[in-house]
Tab-separated table of N, CA, C and O in Angstrom:
chain	number	residue	atom	x	y	z
A	82	MET	N	45.054	-40.754	62.195
A	82	MET	CA	44.061	-40.006	61.413
A	82	MET	C	42.999	-40.992	60.895
A	82	MET	O	41.885	-40.630	60.661
A	83	ASP	N	43.344	-42.223	60.634
A	83	ASP	CA	42.452	-43.201	60.101
A	83	ASP	C	41.223	-43.429	60.900
A	83	ASP	O	40.186	-43.857	60.422
A	84	ALA	N	41.280	-43.136	62.226
A	84	ALA	CA	40.140	-43.355	63.106
A	84	ALA	C	39.059	-42.344	62.901
A	84	ALA	O	37.956	-42.576	63.304
A	85	PHE	N	39.372	-41.271	62.245
A	85	PHE	CA	38.394	-40.160	62.093
A	85	PHE	C	37.810	-40.081	60.704
A	85	PHE	O	36.818	-39.412	60.496
A	86	GLY	N	38.412	-40.635	59.749
A	86	GLY	CA	37.975	-40.540	58.334
A	86	GLY	C	39.107	-40.638	57.387
A	86	GLY	O	40.144	-41.267	57.638
A	87	PHE	N	38.949	-40.014	56.271
A	87	PHE	CA	39.917	-40.089	55.181
A	87	PHE	C	40.411	-38.718	54.768
A	87	PHE	O	39.635	-37.784	54.883
A	88	THR	N	41.661	-38.631	54.505
A	88	THR	CA	42.184	-37.325	54.034
A	88	THR	C	41.669	-37.016	52.640
A	88	THR	O	41.253	-37.928	51.895
A	89	GLN	N	41.665	-35.755	52.310
A	89	GLN	CA	41.191	-35.361	50.969
A	89	GLN	C	41.993	-36.065	49.896
A	89	GLN	O	41.490	-36.454	48.876
A	90	GLU	N	43.271	-36.135	50.068
A	90	GLU	CA	44.205	-36.750	49.122
A	90	GLU	C	43.779	-38.177	48.832
A	90	GLU	O	43.679	-38.617	47.711
A	91	LYS	N	43.441	-38.972	49.877
A	91	LYS	CA	43.088	-40.372	49.740
A	91	LYS	C	41.751	-40.480	49.031
A	91	LYS	O	41.548	-41.347	48.166
A	92	VAL	N	40.791	-39.596	49.331
A	92	VAL	CA	39.494	-39.633	48.687
A	92	VAL	C	39.623	-39.318	47.213
A	92	VAL	O	39.106	-40.010	46.401
A	93	LEU	N	40.358	-38.279	46.854
A	93	LEU	CA	40.490	-37.882	45.473
A	93	LEU	C	41.225	-38.959	44.693
A	93	LEU	O	40.892	-39.226	43.529
A	94	ASN	N	42.183	-39.583	45.279
A	94	ASN	CA	42.912	-40.663	44.619
A	94	ASN	C	41.985	-41.877	44.369
A	94	ASN	O	42.059	-42.488	43.295
A	95	ALA	N	41.161	-42.206	45.332
A	95	ALA	CA	40.233	-43.331	45.206
A	95	ALA	C	39.230	-43.043	44.119
A	95	ALA	O	38.959	-43.884	43.248
A	96	LEU	N	38.687	-41.798	44.107
A	96	LEU	CA	37.727	-41.468	43.031
A	96	LEU	C	38.383	-41.537	41.685
A	96	LEU	O	37.767	-42.064	40.741
A	97	SER	N	39.599	-41.105	41.554
A	97	SER	CA	40.335	-41.111	40.308
A	97	SER	C	40.520	-42.579	39.827
A	97	SER	O	40.318	-42.900	38.668
A	98	GLU	N	40.953	-43.406	40.732
A	98	GLU	CA	41.237	-44.802	40.488
A	98	GLU	C	40.035	-45.487	39.884
A	98	GLU	O	40.161	-46.406	39.057
A	99	PHE	N	38.880	-45.126	40.380
A	99	PHE	CA	37.615	-45.799	39.872
A	99	PHE	C	36.912	-45.009	38.809
A	99	PHE	O	35.766	-45.340	38.439
A	100	GLY	N	37.599	-43.989	38.223
A	100	GLY	CA	37.029	-43.240	37.150
A	100	GLY	C	35.884	-42.320	37.552
A	100	GLY	O	34.949	-42.052	36.764
A	101	LEU	N	35.883	-41.896	38.797
A	101	LEU	CA	34.793	-41.105	39.344
A	101	LEU	C	35.241	-39.661	39.672
A	101	LEU	O	34.633	-38.997	40.528
A	102	SER	N	36.318	-39.160	39.066
A	102	SER	CA	36.813	-37.837	39.399
A	102	SER	C	35.791	-36.770	39.186
A	102	SER	O	35.796	-35.727	39.819
A	103	HIS	N	34.788	-36.998	38.359
A	103	HIS	CA	33.762	-36.005	38.061
A	103	HIS	C	32.859	-35.794	39.289
A	103	HIS	O	32.161	-34.798	39.343
A	104	LEU	N	33.028	-36.642	40.308
A	104	LEU	CA	32.242	-36.463	41.495
A	104	LEU	C	33.045	-35.837	42.647
A	104	LEU	O	32.507	-35.711	43.807
A	105	ASN	N	34.214	-35.313	42.376
A	105	ASN	CA	35.098	-34.698	43.416
A	105	ASN	C	34.335	-33.656	44.248
A	105	ASN	O	34.298	-33.687	45.504
A	106	GLU	N	33.725	-32.700	43.591
A	106	GLU	CA	33.049	-31.635	44.296
A	106	GLU	C	31.828	-32.079	45.073
A	106	GLU	O	31.565	-31.622	46.179
A	107	LYS	N	31.077	-32.994	44.532
A	107	LYS	CA	29.908	-33.530	45.185
A	107	LYS	C	30.272	-34.291	46.451
A	107	LYS	O	29.693	-34.122	47.510
A	108	VAL	N	31.312	-35.134	46.337
A	108	VAL	CA	31.752	-35.896	47.521
A	108	VAL	C	32.375	-34.961	48.563
A	108	VAL	O	32.106	-35.126	49.784
A	109	LYS	N	33.052	-33.916	48.164
A	109	LYS	CA	33.587	-32.925	49.115
A	109	LYS	C	32.407	-32.262	49.844
A	109	LYS	O	32.420	-32.112	51.033
A	110	TYR	N	31.359	-31.905	49.139
A	110	TYR	CA	30.163	-31.272	49.729
A	110	TYR	C	29.520	-32.187	50.777
A	110	TYR	O	29.111	-31.768	51.820
A	111	TRP	N	29.386	-33.490	50.387
A	111	TRP	CA	28.634	-34.421	51.244
A	111	TRP	C	29.391	-34.746	52.480
A	111	TRP	O	28.829	-34.895	53.593
A	112	TYR	N	30.809	-34.989	52.387
A	112	TYR	CA	31.478	-35.573	53.471
A	112	TYR	C	32.641	-34.812	54.093
A	112	TYR	O	33.237	-35.235	55.070
A	113	ASP	N	32.969	-33.693	53.517
A	113	ASP	CA	34.124	-32.943	54.051
A	113	ASP	C	33.658	-31.965	55.151
A	113	ASP	O	32.510	-31.710	55.286
A	114	GLY	N	34.577	-31.450	55.905
A	114	GLY	CA	34.272	-30.439	56.902
A	114	GLY	C	34.818	-30.728	58.245
A	114	GLY	O	34.705	-29.921	59.177
A	115	PHE	N	35.425	-31.889	58.459
A	115	PHE	CA	35.959	-32.214	59.723
A	115	PHE	C	37.410	-31.830	59.848
A	115	PHE	O	38.103	-31.828	58.848
A	116	THR	N	37.777	-31.537	61.034
A	116	THR	CA	39.210	-31.209	61.313
A	116	THR	C	39.693	-32.038	62.481
A	116	THR	O	38.867	-32.421	63.369
A	117	SER	N	40.986	-32.305	62.531
A	117	SER	CA	41.539	-33.021	63.665
A	117	SER	C	42.927	-32.487	63.922
A	117	SER	O	43.850	-32.703	63.073
A	118	GLY	N	43.103	-31.717	64.958
A	118	GLY	CA	44.439	-31.102	65.175
A	118	GLY	C	44.711	-30.120	64.063
A	118	GLY	O	43.872	-29.290	63.697
A	119	SER	N	45.861	-30.232	63.459
A	119	SER	CA	46.251	-29.383	62.419
A	119	SER	C	45.760	-29.851	61.046
A	119	SER	O	45.983	-29.251	60.015
A	120	ARG	N	45.154	-31.064	60.976
A	120	ARG	CA	44.692	-31.611	59.717
A	120	ARG	C	43.270	-31.068	59.397
A	120	ARG	O	42.396	-31.066	60.227
A	121	ILE	N	43.133	-30.591	58.195
A	121	ILE	CA	41.840	-30.122	57.751
A	121	ILE	C	41.408	-30.966	56.564
A	121	ILE	O	42.146	-31.807	56.107
A	122	ASP	N	40.206	-30.741	56.079
A	122	ASP	CA	39.647	-31.565	54.990
A	122	ASP	C	39.617	-32.999	55.280
A	122	ASP	O	40.105	-33.801	54.494
A	123	ILE	N	39.091	-33.384	56.384
A	123	ILE	CA	38.912	-34.767	56.728
A	123	ILE	C	37.504	-35.222	56.250
A	123	ILE	O	36.498	-34.593	56.591
A	124	TYR	N	37.450	-36.299	55.512
A	124	TYR	CA	36.173	-36.804	54.982
A	124	TYR	C	35.667	-37.867	55.934
A	124	TYR	O	36.406	-38.808	56.198
A	125	ASN	N	34.515	-37.739	56.420
A	125	ASN	CA	33.996	-38.731	57.357
A	125	ASN	C	32.637	-39.258	56.891
A	125	ASN	O	31.617	-38.561	56.982
A	126	PRO	N	32.623	-40.533	56.364
A	126	PRO	CA	31.366	-41.069	55.886
A	126	PRO	C	30.502	-41.499	57.077
A	126	PRO	O	29.535	-41.866	57.133
């Protein structure tokens, strides 16, 4: 999965770690929307 982007869980954890949780929805809007097999919510910068 790492070759295609980041899982939603990893993105939200990283935002939280850096005190940026207030940007969750904005980041989801910008970078979410990819799927790979049965995995959904792949973030691809």
